[in-house]
Short mmCIF file of C-alpha atoms in Angstrom, two decimals:
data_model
loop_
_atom_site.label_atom_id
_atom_site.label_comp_id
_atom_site.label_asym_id
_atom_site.label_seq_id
_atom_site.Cartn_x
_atom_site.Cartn_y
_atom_site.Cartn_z
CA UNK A 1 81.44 55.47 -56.41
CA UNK A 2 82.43 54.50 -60.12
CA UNK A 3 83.59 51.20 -61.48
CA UNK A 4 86.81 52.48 -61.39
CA UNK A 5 86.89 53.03 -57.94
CA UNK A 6 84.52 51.69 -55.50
CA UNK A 7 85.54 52.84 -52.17
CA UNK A 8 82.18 51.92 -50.05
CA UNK A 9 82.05 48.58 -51.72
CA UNK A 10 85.32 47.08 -50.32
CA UNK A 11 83.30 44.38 -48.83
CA UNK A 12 84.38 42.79 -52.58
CA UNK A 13 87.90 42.58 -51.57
CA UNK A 14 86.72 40.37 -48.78
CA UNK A 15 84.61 37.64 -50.39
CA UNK A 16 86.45 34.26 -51.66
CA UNK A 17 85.13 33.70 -55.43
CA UNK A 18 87.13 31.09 -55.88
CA UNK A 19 84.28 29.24 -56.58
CA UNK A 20 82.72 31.87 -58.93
CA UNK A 21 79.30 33.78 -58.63
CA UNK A 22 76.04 34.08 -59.01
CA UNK A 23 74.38 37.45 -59.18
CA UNK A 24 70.44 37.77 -58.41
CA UNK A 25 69.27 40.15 -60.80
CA UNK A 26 65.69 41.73 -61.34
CA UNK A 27 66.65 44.72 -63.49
CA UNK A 28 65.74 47.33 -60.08
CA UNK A 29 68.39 49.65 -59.37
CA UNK A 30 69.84 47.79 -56.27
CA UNK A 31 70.49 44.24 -58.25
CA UNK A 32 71.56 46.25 -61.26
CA UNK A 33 74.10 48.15 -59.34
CA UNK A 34 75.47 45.05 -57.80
CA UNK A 35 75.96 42.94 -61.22
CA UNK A 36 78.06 46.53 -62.71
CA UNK A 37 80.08 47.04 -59.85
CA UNK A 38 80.70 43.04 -59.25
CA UNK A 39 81.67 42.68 -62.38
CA UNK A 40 83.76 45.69 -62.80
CA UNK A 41 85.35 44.08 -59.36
CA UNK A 42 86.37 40.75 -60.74
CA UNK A 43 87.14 41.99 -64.13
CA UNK A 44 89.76 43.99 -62.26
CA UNK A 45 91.38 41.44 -59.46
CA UNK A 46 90.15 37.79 -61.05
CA UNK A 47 89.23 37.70 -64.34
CA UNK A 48 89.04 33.88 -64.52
CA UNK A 49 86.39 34.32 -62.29
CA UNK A 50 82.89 32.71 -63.54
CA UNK A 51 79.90 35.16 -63.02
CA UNK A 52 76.01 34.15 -63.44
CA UNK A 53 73.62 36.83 -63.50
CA UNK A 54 70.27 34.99 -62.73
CA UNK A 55 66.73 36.69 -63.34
CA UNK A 56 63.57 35.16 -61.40
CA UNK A 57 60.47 35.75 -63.37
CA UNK A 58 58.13 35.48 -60.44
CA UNK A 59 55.11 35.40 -62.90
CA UNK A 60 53.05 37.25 -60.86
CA UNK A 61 53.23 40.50 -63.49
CA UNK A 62 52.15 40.87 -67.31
CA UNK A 63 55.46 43.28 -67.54
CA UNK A 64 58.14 40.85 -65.69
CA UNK A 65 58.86 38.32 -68.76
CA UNK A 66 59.85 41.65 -70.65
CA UNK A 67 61.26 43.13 -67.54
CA UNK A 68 63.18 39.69 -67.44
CA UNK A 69 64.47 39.83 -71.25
CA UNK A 70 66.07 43.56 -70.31
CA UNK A 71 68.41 42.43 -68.38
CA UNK A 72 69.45 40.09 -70.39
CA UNK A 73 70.38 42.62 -72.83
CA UNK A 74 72.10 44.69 -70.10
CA UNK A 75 74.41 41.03 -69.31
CA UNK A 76 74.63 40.33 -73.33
CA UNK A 77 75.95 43.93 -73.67
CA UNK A 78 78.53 43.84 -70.93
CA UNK A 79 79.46 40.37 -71.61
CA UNK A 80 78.07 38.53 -68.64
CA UNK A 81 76.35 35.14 -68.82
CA UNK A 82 72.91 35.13 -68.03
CA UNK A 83 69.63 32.86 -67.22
CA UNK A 84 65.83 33.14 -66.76
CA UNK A 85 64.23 30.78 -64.70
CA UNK A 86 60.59 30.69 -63.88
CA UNK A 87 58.24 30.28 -60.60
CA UNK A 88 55.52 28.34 -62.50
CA UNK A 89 52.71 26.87 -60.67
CA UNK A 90 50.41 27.86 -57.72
CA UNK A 91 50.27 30.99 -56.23
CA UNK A 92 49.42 31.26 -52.52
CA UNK A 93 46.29 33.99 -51.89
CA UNK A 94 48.01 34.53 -48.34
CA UNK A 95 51.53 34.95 -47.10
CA UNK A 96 52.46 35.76 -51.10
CA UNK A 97 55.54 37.74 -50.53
CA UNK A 98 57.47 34.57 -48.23
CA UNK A 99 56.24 32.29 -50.65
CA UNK A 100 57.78 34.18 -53.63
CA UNK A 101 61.01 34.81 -51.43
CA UNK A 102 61.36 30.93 -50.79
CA UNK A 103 60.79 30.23 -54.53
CA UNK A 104 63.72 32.90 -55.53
CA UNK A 105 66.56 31.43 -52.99
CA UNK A 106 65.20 27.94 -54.50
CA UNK A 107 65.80 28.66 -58.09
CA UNK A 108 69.11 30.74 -57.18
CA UNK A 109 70.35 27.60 -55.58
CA UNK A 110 69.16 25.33 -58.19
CA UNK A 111 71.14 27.88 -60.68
CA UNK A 112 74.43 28.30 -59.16
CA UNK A 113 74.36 24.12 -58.50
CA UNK A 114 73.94 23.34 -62.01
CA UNK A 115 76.50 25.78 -62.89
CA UNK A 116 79.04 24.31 -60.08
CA UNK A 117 78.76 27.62 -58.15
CA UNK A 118 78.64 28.10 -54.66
CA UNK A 119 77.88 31.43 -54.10
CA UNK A 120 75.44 33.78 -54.70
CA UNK A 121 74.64 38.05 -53.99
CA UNK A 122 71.93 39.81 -53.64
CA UNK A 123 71.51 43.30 -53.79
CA UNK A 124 70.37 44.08 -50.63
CA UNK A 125 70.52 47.65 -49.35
CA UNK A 126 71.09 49.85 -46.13
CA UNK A 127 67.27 50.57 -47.01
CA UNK A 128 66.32 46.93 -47.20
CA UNK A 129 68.08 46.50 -43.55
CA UNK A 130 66.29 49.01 -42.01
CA UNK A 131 62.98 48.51 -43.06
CA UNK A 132 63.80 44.86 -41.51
CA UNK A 133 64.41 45.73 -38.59
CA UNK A 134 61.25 48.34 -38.30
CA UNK A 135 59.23 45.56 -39.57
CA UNK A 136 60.57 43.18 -37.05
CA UNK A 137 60.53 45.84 -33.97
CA UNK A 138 56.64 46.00 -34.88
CA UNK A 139 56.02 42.76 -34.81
CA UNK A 140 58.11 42.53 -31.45
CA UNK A 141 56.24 45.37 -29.52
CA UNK A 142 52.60 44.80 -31.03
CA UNK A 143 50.24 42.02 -29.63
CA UNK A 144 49.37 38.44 -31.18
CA UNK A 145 52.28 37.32 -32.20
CA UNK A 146 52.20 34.33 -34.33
CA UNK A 147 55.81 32.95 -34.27
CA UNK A 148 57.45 32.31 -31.34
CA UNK A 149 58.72 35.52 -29.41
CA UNK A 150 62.81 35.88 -30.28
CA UNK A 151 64.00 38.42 -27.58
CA UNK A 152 65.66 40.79 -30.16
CA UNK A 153 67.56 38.55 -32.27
CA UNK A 154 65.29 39.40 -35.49
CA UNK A 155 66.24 43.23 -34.85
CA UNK A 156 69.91 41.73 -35.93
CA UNK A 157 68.13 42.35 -39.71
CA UNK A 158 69.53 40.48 -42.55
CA UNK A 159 72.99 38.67 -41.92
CA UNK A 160 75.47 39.55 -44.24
CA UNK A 161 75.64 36.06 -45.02
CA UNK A 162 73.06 32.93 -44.86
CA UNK A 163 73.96 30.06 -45.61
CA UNK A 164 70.68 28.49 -47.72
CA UNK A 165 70.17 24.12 -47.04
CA UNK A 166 73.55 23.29 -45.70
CA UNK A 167 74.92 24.18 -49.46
CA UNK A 168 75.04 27.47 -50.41
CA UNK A 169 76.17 30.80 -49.14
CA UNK A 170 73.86 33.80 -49.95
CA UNK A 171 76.05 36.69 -49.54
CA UNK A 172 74.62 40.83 -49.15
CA UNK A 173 77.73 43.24 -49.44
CA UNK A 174 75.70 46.17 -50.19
CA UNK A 175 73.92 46.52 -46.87
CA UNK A 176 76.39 49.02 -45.74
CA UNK A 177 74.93 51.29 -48.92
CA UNK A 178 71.89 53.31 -49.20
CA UNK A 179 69.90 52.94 -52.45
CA UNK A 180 70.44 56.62 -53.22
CA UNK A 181 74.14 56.35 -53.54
CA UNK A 182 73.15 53.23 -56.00
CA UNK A 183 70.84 54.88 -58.13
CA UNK A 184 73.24 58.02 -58.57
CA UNK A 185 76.07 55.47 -59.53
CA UNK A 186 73.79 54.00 -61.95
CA UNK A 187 72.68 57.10 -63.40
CA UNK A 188 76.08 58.27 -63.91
CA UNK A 189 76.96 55.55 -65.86
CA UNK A 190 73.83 56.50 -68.16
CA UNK A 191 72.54 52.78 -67.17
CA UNK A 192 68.53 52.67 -66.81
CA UNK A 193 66.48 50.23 -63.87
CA UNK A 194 63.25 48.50 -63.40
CA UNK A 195 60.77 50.47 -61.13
CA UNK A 196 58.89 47.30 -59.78
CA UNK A 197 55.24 48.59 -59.26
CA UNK A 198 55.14 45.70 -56.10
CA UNK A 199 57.48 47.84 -54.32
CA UNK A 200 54.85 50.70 -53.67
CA UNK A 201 52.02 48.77 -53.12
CA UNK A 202 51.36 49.18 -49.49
CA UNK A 203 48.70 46.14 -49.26
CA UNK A 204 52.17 44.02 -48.55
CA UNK A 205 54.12 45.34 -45.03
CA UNK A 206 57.47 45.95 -46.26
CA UNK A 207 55.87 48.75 -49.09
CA UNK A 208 54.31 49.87 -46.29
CA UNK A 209 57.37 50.63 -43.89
CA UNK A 210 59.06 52.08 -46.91
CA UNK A 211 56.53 54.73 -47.50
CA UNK A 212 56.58 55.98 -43.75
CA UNK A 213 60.42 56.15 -43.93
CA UNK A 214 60.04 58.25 -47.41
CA UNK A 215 57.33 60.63 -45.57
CA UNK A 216 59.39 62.74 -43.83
CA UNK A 217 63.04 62.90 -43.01
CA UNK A 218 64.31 59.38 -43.35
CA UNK A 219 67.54 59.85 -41.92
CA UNK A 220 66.94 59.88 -37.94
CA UNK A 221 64.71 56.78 -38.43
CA UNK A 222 67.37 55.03 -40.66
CA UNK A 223 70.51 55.93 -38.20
CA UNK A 224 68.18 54.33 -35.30
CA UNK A 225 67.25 51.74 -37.43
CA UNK A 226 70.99 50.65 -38.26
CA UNK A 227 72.38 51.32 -35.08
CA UNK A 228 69.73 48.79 -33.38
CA UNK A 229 70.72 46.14 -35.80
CA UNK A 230 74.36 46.55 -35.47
CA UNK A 231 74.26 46.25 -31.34
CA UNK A 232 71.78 43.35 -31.76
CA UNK A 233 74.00 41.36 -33.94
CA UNK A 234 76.81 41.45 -31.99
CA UNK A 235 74.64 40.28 -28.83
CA UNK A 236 73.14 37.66 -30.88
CA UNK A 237 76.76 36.37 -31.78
CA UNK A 238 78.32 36.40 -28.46
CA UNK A 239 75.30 34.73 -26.94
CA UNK A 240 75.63 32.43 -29.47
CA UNK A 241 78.63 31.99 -28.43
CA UNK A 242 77.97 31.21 -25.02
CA UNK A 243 75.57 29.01 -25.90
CA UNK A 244 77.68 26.91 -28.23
CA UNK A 245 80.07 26.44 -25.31
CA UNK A 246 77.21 25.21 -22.96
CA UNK A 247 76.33 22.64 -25.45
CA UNK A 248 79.91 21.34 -26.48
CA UNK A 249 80.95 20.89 -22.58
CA UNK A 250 77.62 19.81 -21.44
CA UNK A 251 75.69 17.76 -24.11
CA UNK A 252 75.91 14.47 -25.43
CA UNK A 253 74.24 11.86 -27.44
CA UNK A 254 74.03 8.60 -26.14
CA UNK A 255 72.08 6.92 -28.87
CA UNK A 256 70.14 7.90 -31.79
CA UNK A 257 67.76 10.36 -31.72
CA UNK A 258 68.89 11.33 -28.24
CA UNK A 259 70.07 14.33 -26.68
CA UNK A 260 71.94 14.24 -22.81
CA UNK A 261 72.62 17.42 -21.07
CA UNK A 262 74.48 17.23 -17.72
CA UNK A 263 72.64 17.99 -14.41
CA UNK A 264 75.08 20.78 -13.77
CA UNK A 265 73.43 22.33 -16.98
CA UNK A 266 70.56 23.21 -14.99
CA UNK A 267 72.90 25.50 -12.44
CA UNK A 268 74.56 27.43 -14.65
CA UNK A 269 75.64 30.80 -14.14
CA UNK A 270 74.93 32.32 -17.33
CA UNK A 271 71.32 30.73 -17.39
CA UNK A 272 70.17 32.98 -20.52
CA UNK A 273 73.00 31.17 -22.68
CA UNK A 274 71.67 28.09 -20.73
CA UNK A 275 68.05 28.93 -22.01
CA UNK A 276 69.35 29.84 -25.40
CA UNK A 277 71.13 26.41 -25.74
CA UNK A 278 68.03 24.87 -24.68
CA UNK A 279 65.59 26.40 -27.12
CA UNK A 280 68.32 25.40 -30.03
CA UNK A 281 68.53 22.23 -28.83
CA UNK A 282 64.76 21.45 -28.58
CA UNK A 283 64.11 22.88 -32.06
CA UNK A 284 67.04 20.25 -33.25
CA UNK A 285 65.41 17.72 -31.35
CA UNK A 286 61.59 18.48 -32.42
CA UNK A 287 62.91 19.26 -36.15
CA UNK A 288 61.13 22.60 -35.83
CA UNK A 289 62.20 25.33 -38.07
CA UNK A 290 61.83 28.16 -35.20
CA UNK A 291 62.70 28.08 -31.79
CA UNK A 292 60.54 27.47 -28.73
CA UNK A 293 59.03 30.41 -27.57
CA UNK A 294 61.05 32.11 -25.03
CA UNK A 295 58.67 32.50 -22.09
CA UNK A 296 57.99 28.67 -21.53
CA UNK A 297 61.47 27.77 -22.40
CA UNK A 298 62.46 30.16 -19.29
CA UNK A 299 59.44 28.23 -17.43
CA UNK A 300 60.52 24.76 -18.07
CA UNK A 301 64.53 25.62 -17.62
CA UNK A 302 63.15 26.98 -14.11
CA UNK A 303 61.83 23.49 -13.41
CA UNK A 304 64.77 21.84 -14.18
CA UNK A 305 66.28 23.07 -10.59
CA UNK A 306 62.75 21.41 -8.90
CA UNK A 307 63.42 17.91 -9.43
CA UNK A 308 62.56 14.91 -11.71
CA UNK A 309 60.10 16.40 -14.53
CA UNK A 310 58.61 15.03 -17.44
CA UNK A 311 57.84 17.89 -20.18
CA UNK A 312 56.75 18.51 -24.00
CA UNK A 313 57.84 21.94 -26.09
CA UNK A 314 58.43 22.50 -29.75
CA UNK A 315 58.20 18.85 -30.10
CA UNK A 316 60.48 17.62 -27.97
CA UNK A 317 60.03 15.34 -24.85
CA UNK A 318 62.10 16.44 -22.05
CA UNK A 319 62.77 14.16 -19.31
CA UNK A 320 64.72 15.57 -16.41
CA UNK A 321 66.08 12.44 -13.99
CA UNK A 322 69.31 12.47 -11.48
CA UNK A 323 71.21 10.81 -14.31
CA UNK A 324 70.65 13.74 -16.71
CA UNK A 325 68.16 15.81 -18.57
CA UNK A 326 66.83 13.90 -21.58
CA UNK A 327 65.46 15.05 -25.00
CA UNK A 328 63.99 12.82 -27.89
CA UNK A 329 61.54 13.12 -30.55
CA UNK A 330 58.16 12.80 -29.13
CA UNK A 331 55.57 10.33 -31.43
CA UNK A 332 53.17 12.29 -32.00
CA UNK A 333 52.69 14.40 -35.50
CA UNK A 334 55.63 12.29 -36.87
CA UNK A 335 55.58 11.93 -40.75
CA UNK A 336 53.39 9.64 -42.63
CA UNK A 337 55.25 6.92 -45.02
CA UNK A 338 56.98 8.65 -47.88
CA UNK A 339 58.38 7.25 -50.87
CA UNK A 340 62.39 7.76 -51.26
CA UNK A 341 63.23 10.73 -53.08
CA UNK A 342 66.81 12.77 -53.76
CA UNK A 343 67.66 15.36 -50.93
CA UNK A 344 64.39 15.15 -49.04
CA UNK A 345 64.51 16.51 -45.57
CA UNK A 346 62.36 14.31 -42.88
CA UNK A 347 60.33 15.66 -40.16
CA UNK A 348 63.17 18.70 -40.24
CA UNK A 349 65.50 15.65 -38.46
CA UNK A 350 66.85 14.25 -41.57
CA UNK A 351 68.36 14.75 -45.22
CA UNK A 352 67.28 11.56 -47.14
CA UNK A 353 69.52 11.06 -50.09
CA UNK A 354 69.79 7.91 -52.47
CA UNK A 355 72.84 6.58 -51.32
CA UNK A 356 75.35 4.26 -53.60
CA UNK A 357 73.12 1.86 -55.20
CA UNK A 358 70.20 3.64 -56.14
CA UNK A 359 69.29 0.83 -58.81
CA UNK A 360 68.08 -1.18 -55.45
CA UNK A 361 65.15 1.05 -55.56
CA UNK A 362 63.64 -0.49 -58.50
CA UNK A 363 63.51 -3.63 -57.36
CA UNK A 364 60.56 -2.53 -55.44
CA UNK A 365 59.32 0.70 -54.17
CA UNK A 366 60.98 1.99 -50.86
CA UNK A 367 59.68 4.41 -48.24
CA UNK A 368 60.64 6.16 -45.36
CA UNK A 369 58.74 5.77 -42.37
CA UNK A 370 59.42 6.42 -38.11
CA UNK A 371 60.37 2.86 -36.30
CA UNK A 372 57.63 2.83 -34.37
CA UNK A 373 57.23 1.95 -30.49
CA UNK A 374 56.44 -1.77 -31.72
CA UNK A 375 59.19 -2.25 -33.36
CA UNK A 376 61.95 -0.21 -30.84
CA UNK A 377 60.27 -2.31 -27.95
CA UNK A 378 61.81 -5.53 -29.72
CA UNK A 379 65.29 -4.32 -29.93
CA UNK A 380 68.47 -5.32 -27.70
CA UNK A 381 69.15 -2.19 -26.47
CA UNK A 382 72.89 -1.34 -25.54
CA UNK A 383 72.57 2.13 -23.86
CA UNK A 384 75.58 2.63 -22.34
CA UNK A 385 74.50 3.80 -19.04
CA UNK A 386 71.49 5.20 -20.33
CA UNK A 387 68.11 4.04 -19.29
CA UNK A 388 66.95 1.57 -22.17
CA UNK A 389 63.63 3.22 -22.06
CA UNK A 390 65.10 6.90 -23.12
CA UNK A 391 66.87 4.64 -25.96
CA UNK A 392 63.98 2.96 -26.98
CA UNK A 393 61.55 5.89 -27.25
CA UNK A 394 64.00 8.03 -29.19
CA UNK A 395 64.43 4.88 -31.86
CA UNK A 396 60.73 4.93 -32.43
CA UNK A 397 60.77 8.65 -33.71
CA UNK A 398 63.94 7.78 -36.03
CA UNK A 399 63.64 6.85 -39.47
CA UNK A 400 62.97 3.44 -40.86
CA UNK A 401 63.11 2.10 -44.51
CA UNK A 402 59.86 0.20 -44.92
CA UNK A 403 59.02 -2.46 -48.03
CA UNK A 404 55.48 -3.57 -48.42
CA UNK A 405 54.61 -3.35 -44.73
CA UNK A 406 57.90 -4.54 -43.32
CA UNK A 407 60.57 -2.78 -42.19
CA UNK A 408 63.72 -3.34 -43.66
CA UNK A 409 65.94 -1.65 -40.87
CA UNK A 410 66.73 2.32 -39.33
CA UNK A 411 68.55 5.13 -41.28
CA UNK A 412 71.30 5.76 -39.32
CA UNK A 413 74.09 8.35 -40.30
CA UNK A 414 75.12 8.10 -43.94
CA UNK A 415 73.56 4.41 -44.27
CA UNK A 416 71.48 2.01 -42.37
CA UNK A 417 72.74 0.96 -39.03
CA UNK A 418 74.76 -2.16 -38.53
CA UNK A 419 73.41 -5.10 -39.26
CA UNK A 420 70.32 -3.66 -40.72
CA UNK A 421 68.87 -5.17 -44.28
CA UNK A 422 70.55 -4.97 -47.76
CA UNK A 423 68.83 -2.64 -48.84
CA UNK A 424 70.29 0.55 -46.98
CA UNK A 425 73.25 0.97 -49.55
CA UNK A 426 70.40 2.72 -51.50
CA UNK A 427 69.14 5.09 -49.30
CA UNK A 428 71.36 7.27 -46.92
CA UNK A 429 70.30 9.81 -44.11
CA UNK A 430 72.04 11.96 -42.46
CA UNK A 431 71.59 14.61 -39.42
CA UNK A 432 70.17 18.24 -40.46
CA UNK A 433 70.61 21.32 -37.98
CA UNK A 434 67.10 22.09 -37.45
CA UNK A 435 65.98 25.26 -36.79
CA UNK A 436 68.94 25.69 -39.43
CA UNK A 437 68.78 23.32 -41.89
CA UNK A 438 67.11 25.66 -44.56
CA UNK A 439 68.64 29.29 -43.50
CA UNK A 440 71.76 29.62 -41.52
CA UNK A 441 72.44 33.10 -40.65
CA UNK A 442 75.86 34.22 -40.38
CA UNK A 443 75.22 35.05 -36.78
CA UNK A 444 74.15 32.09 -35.48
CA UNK A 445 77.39 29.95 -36.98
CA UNK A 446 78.70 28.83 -33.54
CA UNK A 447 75.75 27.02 -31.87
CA UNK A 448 74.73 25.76 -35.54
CA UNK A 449 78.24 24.34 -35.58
CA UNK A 450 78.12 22.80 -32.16
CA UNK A 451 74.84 21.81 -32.43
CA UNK A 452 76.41 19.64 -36.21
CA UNK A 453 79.29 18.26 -34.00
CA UNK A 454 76.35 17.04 -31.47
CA UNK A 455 74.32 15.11 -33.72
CA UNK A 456 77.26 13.97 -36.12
CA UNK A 457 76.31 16.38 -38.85
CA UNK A 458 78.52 17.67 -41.72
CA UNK A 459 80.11 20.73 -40.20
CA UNK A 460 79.06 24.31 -41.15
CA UNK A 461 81.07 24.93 -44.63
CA UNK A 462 83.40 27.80 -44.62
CA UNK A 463 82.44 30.97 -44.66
CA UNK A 464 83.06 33.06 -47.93
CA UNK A 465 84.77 36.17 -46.48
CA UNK A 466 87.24 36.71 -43.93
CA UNK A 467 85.56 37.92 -40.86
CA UNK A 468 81.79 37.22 -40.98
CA UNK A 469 80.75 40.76 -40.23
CA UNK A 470 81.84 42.21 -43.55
CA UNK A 471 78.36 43.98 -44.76
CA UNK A 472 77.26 44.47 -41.63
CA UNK A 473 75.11 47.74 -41.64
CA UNK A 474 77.61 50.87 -42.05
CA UNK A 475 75.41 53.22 -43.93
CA UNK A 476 75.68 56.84 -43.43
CA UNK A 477 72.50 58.48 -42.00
#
């Protein structure tokens, strides 16, 4: 593996970069690898191509500002443009290594927007997969559980590609490659990398996992590892598939904030794509950013074949009648009034944006706010066959823009509905893909588009390679 021939890496060859790149880059071996032999790539097949290496400077080290300023020597050197940004501000005492993760995606998106680029690599390994999926069979097999259970599809590891807010598509090609084949390349080319002390330091899981695989004789471990994660991907896509079916043939929305299934959903065949479709669908519905757990979405899908039932998960009222099963919003927990801000997303339901005349908003403050069951009661509902009551109760949870105590009319899709104050040309609102709307994973992109087609979101956006199991693990044991 050299930069003038990179036979392991043609994962490259595959990616559309049209659009140009950004490069995550902390100066370790695996993100330093991946900036030489990406660049060496598009030198070769589309020099136009714009490249941004970006450095996070987590401050959470003394070393990392200097650790930071290496590699932009390494970019200045090789020609490649290159930025710092900071995570400045608090520091969570718990649950430090998720919170420094969400901060990095955050500033890699921020990056690549203001540099009109819509993709962005990471470095991650063959290594990195498997100690995913080790960490994620662990947490499957061992008791207490704090997130709801999955059934396997964690032990699918890291997607080759996730698609980060709706916006931007976070691409791994190096998962096929083990970190030993990248630090050989790297010393080969005489190029030095940042041994990150964080890595070892087994107070955090992930060192942890990485130190029992180093113990002995990785490889076993490694090939089991990789294998698991390649036959639980392609379960986790076809019953995705399945799924996504179920919920284009059998779901509907007759109104705002409300989501129809047919009666025959509760007989299908296949009742664990049924189920699946369900627990999507009530995470949508509830705005929850994980699905239901699986054991009481089984129990309530059950009761669906009893008769009329009136239920609560992740959220989400479910209200099974002979005309249909019905899910809306339930009341409770729903957000407080919040002022109108730029790309907000509400209760997980909702992206708020300021819509074409955002000068509106200074003629007095605005805020966002649920309908409420006062106001819904008042309305002439036209429900189309739908009991008015459904309609009513899913208008309540929907958002409102409010003025000084009154409301000025709902957020609909894009605007305010018709005939709703003057005021919604400044604010718009449109459907997010909960449990999706912050990380799409490439595996999941046919219920997350169904689901978009369902509530009238913006569809998925394309995919950046052809075929979206390029990267997929590969590695040899």
């Amino acid at each position: 593996m050299t930069l003038d021939s990179e036979p392991d890496l043609s994962d490259f060859s595959r990616i559309d970069f049209s659009n140009g790149a950004v490069a995550a880059v902390s100066g370790g071996s695996d993100s330093t690898a991946l900036l030489l032999l990406l660049k060496a790539h598009l030198d070769r097949n589309a020099p136009a191509t714009k490249l941004l290496a970006v450095t996070i400077d987590h401050q959470l080290r003394p070393q990392a500002a200097a650790e930071a300023q290496a590699v932009a020597r390494l970019c200045a050197a090789r020609g490649i443009a290159h930025r710092i940004l900071a995570w400045s501000g608090h520091k969570p005492s718990t649950g430090l290594p998720a919170a420094a993760r969400e901060a990095r995606y955050r500033l890699l998106a921020e990056a690549a927007e203001a540099a009109g680029i819509g993709l962005i690599l990471t470095g991650h390994t063959a290594d990195d997969q498997a100690e995913t999926v080790l960490m994620r069979q662990a947490r499957d097999d061992g008791p207490g559980e704090e997130r709801p259970r999955e059934e396997g599809r964690g032990l699918a590891g890291m997607a080759p590609a996730t698609l980060y807010e709706w916006r931007h598509w976070i691409v791994r090609p190096l998962l096929g490659i083990r970190r030993a084949e990248l630090r050989e390349f790297l010393r080969r080319e005489q190029v030095v990398w940042i041994e990150d002390p964080t890595n070892a330091d087994t107070a955090f899981e992930r060192p942890r996992v990485r130190a029992a695989l180093v113990e002995g004789d990785d490889a076993p471990r490694m090939a089991e590892a990789m294998a698991l994660a390649r036959k639980a991907a392609v379960e986790r896509e076809q019953l995705g598939h399945r799924a996504a079916m179920l919920i284009r043939s059998l779901a509907s929305r007759p109104a705002a904030g409300l989501v129809r299934l047919d009666r025959d959903f509760a007989t299908a065949a296949d009742s664990r794509s049924a189920i699946y479709a369900l627990r999507i669908l009530l995470a949508a519905t509830g705005g929850t950013a994980f699905l239901p757990d699986q054991a009481r979405s089984e129990a309530l899908f059950g009761r669906f074949r009893t008769g009329p039932l009136c239920a609560t998960l992740s959220r989400t009222v479910v209200d099974a009648r002979r005309t249909g099963i019905f899910l809306h919003r339930e009341l409770r927990d729903l957000p407080p009034a919040v002022a109108v801000s730029g790309n907000a997303l509400w209760d997980g339901r909702r992206r708020i944006t300021l819509g074409d005349s955002p000068g509106a908003l200074l003629i007095a403050p605005l805020l966002v706010a649920p309908l409420g069951a006062a106001l819904a009661a008042k309305r002439a509902i036209e429900g189309h066959g739908t009991p008015a009551s459904l309609v009513r109760a899913a208008l309540a949870a929907e958002p409102a823009l409010w003025r000084d105590g009154e409301c000025l009319g709902l957020l609909g899709e894009g605007r305010g509905l018709p005939g709703e104050g003057p005021m919604q040309a400044a604010v718009a609102a449109y459907p997010a893909v909960a449990p999706f709307a912050r990380f799409l994973p490439s595996f999941d992109l046919a219920p997350a588009d169904a689901v978009a087609a369902l509530l009238g979101a913006a569809p998925v956006p394309a995919v950046p390679f052809g075929g979206h199991n390029a990267g997929l693990p590969r590695a040899k044991a």
